[in-house]
């Protein structure tokens, strides 16, 4: 097989870090080649170099045997390389066709020639089995469809080498399968695919060969058929992978948090959270599954007091706190880890000790009377840094100097050190590396054993299943199912999250990949559905 | 037919219908208040002239904001346009040269804004305000150096300059003057329609024609050409453009320079067609009104035209209406428009908007019945009031470019 891409000794330095350190590997024509590594291992930098968005400091890059030197994506596109970015590069207010033709627009007498463009788009779509309406606005499309637009965009330019940067991060299991089908078709049509991911099962399922990167260095390239997920994980982290499993149940009979009939309306007076009720006991972790945008964010806001619900009440340890402010609720024992640590969790330009005081700034040891107690805050921050292993030189560096994982540990430490009765965790391990992830899981487990009630919202289904004592699924603002994590599979959870299991479960029952265990899951579907039906009455 | 269906009609049907409804309302108000001026040829003619600087500068704002750069500095670039417009006309002896030099002057201001905001990531508002402060100072300094040396010139004003001239449509507006005949018949609505039409065709300056032509030209450039698509991606999602090999800096520079050029053209319009000379502080905040027209028009060329006409009309009317009685009847027009908003809000089940619109309508009516003549400040206030009303009642329908005002760095993803 001829080589499509060959990298020899690629090195890229940023001030203070070596992102890529002597990277060597080659990709054969017509294969699906996965690049595997932890967050921060240097995968994204490598892809940016490959796509001409950043120049390499050292090394040689060959495309189809010819040495190339890209100074911008234009050069990469000309060489037949296309990239599907992790964060979609689509303008929401443009139509599909406008997004697709951008940068290589066909014109007729200086006017955009949409007819030619659409004909070409239809051609591309047909030959790869990808369909989309060219006149739809991107803002109207589902996540999976947007990704399809991204892939079409690349194919439209005639790229035969596709780079996909963590394409499954935003997809639910059903959409992932559709994507993989598309990729297999592309491969059959002769395209070369470079697939970046750190979800090992997916990598093993889709790729022919896998190159593992650790701390900016290429560790090895292996055939997917010859390795197991465990092997890969060891290669990636250099040690045994931690798992999110909890041991025995610590659930008690005491109800810590009770949410009764919460309804939240959006600006158009439609319910985004629709009559949601549940309770969490001391020592229990309640997992909330659901595709983002199904009301989880609004539910959390209503519980912590940032949004006033249309109706319903929140009870903490048997006391109605519905009318209390966020401040009062926090004083009464709510802890909150927000879903976006940069948006809500931290002041990136402020020092760690100020960040650690956030949300507790009215209490000792962070303040004395009306004055901030700098010494007390710093001492407390050092305590957090030590106990939660926040790797940082001192309490005075600003938060943006920390890696994502350490930022997250700081936030979790900030909340846990005050021993909240109820902890709301929104995506606590999103975008952090395996080591930090294990540390966060450990903290959640320790707090649970100490009798804390936690509500865990996560898109990582393994994490949900591994850490939760119970899982509820949120779909279109309602809790549609309550599942036992010891019996549920990510696949089944995914079908609830997309609503597929609610429409009669045909998709699950009729699937030809069903084995014994999945059939029992099918029965579970039926019981969960009858529960839902009762709940609705 | 309900509102949603109406919105789906093609633009060439929708806009005439809206214009007709507007004239119908004016006719009714005229009928009840016993006025002639609201739809007379002279009023429309003046209003159109007064709308032009707002329109042209608004289109300038459109180009800047669609490529993602906030343009609070329109006023300053208009001032540069006024000075350069007068200087060019005097220096080279032809108003056409004034026009060209006005455009160049404004474009230089645009270039400065682009260097600050695009190349050096200065906050767009800060740079815009700086230009608004810098421009009048520059103009005064240059006047001292240049205009004080000329006959009839001083530090705050230039000698007189010529207009570019105008033309009247034969047969329709002169000679047999068919439109004028019908206008003078004084039939309800019909005469008003013909009056408005004649106002458009009678003694239209060449520069007005250019300004009006810029509306479809801008819309065409932005929506139908490669250049426009690339310009718009810079204002919507620059990283997407960058990932496809588009030079976003180039697009932004071009957009802001075009924007400055149009603002300069708007400035020279004031000099050449409205005032006949350069005078200090001649723009009187029209740059900001143009920005209001841009927002009112939802960042679309046609919308800017509507905004400019709506905002220019009260000015034009007040110039013709020395007693202030016609301007006063505009209060009635506003009340009627607000009552329409009440009906619309109720149909959308939006009680809060309905109550608010009703209250403002009632206030407007009270004002109308409580006065004999409009106060002097009314026409100048109207654009701002209109824009506030639009922001209050239609802000959910307004959509500014997604990345406007955000700093952009190449490779910053």
GROMACS .gro file of N, CA, C and O in nm, chain B residues 358-395:
model
  152
  895UNK      N    1  -4.961   4.995   2.439
  895UNK     CA    2  -5.085   5.070   2.463
  895UNK      C    3  -5.057   5.195   2.544
  895UNK      O    4  -5.109   5.303   2.514
  896UNK      N    5  -4.974   5.180   2.646
  896UNK     CA    6  -4.944   5.295   2.733
  896UNK      C    7  -4.872   5.405   2.654
  896UNK      O    8  -4.909   5.523   2.664
  897UNK      N    9  -4.773   5.365   2.574
  897UNK     CA   10  -4.699   5.465   2.496
  897UNK      C   11  -4.792   5.529   2.393
  897UNK      O   12  -4.789   5.651   2.369
  898UNK      N   13  -4.880   5.448   2.332
  898UNK     CA   14  -4.977   5.502   2.236
  898UNK      C   15  -5.066   5.604   2.304
  898UNK      O   16  -5.092   5.713   2.250
  899UNK      N   17  -5.112   5.571   2.423
  899UNK     CA   18  -5.199   5.664   2.497
  899UNK      C   19  -5.124   5.793   2.526
  899UNK      O   20  -5.178   5.904   2.510
  900UNK      N   21  -4.997   5.779   2.568
  900UNK     CA   22  -4.916   5.897   2.595
  900UNK      C   23  -4.901   5.984   2.472
  900UNK      O   24  -4.913   6.106   2.477
  901UNK      N   25  -4.879   5.918   2.360
  901UNK     CA   26  -4.862   5.989   2.234
  901UNK      C   27  -4.990   6.064   2.197
  901UNK      O   28  -4.987   6.179   2.153
  902UNK      N   29  -5.104   5.998   2.218
  902UNK     CA   30  -5.233   6.062   2.189
  902UNK      C   31  -5.256   6.182   2.280
  902UNK      O   32  -5.300   6.289   2.236
  903UNK      N   33  -5.226   6.163   2.409
  903UNK     CA   34  -5.241   6.273   2.506
  903UNK      C   35  -5.159   6.394   2.463
  903UNK      O   36  -5.207   6.507   2.463
  904UNK      N   37  -5.035   6.366   2.425
  904UNK     CA   38  -4.944   6.469   2.379
  904UNK      C   39  -5.006   6.540   2.257
  904UNK      O   40  -5.008   6.662   2.248
  905UNK      N   41  -5.060   6.458   2.167
  905UNK     CA   42  -5.119   6.513   2.045
  905UNK      C   43  -5.234   6.609   2.078
  905UNK      O   44  -5.241   6.720   2.029
  906UNK      N   45  -5.326   6.563   2.164
  906UNK     CA   46  -5.443   6.646   2.193
  906UNK      C   47  -5.410   6.761   2.287
  906UNK      O   48  -5.483   6.859   2.294
  907UNK      N   49  -5.298   6.747   2.358
  907UNK     CA   50  -5.261   6.852   2.453
  907UNK      C   51  -5.182   6.965   2.392
  907UNK      O   52  -5.151   7.063   2.459
  908UNK      N   53  -5.145   6.955   2.264
  908UNK     CA   54  -5.062   7.060   2.205
  908UNK      C   55  -5.124   7.109   2.075
  908UNK      O   56  -5.201   7.038   2.011
  909UNK      N   57  -5.088   7.230   2.039
  909UNK     CA   58  -5.133   7.286   1.912
  909UNK      C   59  -5.028   7.265   1.805
  909UNK      O   60  -5.059   7.228   1.691
  910UNK      N   61  -4.903   7.293   1.844
  910UNK     CA   62  -4.792   7.275   1.750
  910UNK      C   63  -4.684   7.192   1.816
  910UNK      O   64  -4.674   7.191   1.939
  911UNK      N   65  -4.610   7.122   1.732
  911UNK     CA   66  -4.506   7.034   1.786
  911UNK      C   67  -4.392   7.116   1.840
  911UNK      O   68  -4.355   7.217   1.781
  912UNK      N   69  -4.335   7.076   1.954
  912UNK     CA   70  -4.216   7.146   2.003
  912UNK      C   71  -4.098   7.124   1.908
  912UNK      O   72  -4.094   7.026   1.835
  913UNK      N   73  -4.002   7.216   1.912
  913UNK     CA   74  -3.889   7.212   1.820
  913UNK      C   75  -3.805   7.085   1.831
  913UNK      O   76  -3.744   7.040   1.736
  914UNK      N   77  -3.801   7.026   1.953
  914UNK     CA   78  -3.712   6.913   1.973
  914UNK      C   79  -3.771   6.783   1.921
  914UNK      O   80  -3.704   6.681   1.914
  915UNK      N   81  -3.896   6.786   1.880
  915UNK     CA   82  -3.962   6.659   1.848
  915UNK      C   83  -3.898   6.583   1.731
  915UNK      O   84  -3.867   6.465   1.744
  916UNK      N   85  -3.877   6.651   1.615
  916UNK     CA   86  -3.822   6.573   1.502
  916UNK      C   87  -3.686   6.512   1.533
  916UNK      O   88  -3.660   6.398   1.495
  917UNK      N   89  -3.603   6.585   1.607
  917UNK     CA   90  -3.470   6.534   1.638
  917UNK      C   91  -3.473   6.418   1.735
  917UNK      O   92  -3.381   6.336   1.739
  918UNK      N   93  -3.579   6.410   1.815
  918UNK     CA   94  -3.588   6.304   1.915
  918UNK      C   95  -3.643   6.176   1.855
  918UNK      O   96  -3.617   6.067   1.903
  919UNK      N   97  -3.724   6.196   1.747
  919UNK     CA   98  -3.799   6.082   1.696
  919UNK      C   99  -3.716   5.960   1.658
  919UNK      O  100  -3.755   5.848   1.691
  920UNK      N  101  -3.601   5.978   1.591
  920UNK     CA  102  -3.525   5.858   1.556
  920UNK      C  103  -3.491   5.774   1.678
  920UNK      O  104  -3.505   5.652   1.676
  921UNK      N  105  -3.450   5.841   1.784
  921UNK     CA  106  -3.408   5.766   1.902
  921UNK      C  107  -3.526   5.696   1.967
  921UNK      O  108  -3.518   5.583   2.012
  922UNK      N  109  -3.640   5.769   1.971
  922UNK     CA  110  -3.760   5.708   2.029
  922UNK      C  111  -3.800   5.586   1.946
  922UNK      O  112  -3.830   5.479   1.999
  923UNK      N  113  -3.798   5.602   1.813
  923UNK     CA  114  -3.837   5.490   1.726
  923UNK      C  115  -3.747   5.369   1.749
  923UNK      O  116  -3.793   5.256   1.760
  924UNK      N  117  -3.615   5.396   1.759
  924UNK     CA  118  -3.523   5.284   1.777
  924UNK      C  119  -3.546   5.216   1.911
  924UNK      O  120  -3.546   5.094   1.923
  925UNK      N  121  -3.574   5.298   2.014
  925UNK     CA  122  -3.604   5.239   2.145
  925UNK      C  123  -3.727   5.150   2.135
  925UNK      O  124  -3.730   5.039   2.188
  926UNK      N  125  -3.829   5.201   2.066
  926UNK     CA  126  -3.952   5.123   2.053
  926UNK      C  127  -3.925   4.992   1.981
  926UNK      O  128  -3.973   4.886   2.020
  927UNK      N  129  -3.843   5.000   1.873
  927UNK     CA  130  -3.812   4.877   1.798
  927UNK      C  131  -3.736   4.779   1.887
  927UNK      O  132  -3.765   4.660   1.890
  928UNK      N  133  -3.641   4.832   1.965
  928UNK     CA  134  -3.563   4.743   2.051
  928UNK      C  135  -3.653   4.678   2.155
  928UNK      O  136  -3.638   4.562   2.189
  929UNK      N  137  -3.750   4.757   2.205
  929UNK     CA  138  -3.838   4.702   2.308
  929UNK      C  139  -3.929   4.594   2.249
  929UNK      O  140  -3.944   4.486   2.305
  930UNK      N  141  -3.987   4.622   2.132
  930UNK     CA  142  -4.091   4.533   2.083
  930UNK      C  143  -4.042   4.426   1.985
  930UNK      O  144  -4.110   4.329   1.963
  931UNK      N  145  -3.929   4.448   1.924
  931UNK     CA  146  -3.889   4.351   1.821
  931UNK      C  147  -3.750   4.296   1.845
  931UNK      O  148  -3.692   4.235   1.758
  932UNK      N  149  -3.696   4.315   1.968
  932UNK     CA  150  -3.557   4.276   1.988
  932UNK      C  151  -3.537   4.126   1.966
  932UNK      O  152  -3.430   4.082   1.927
   0.00000   0.00000   0.00000
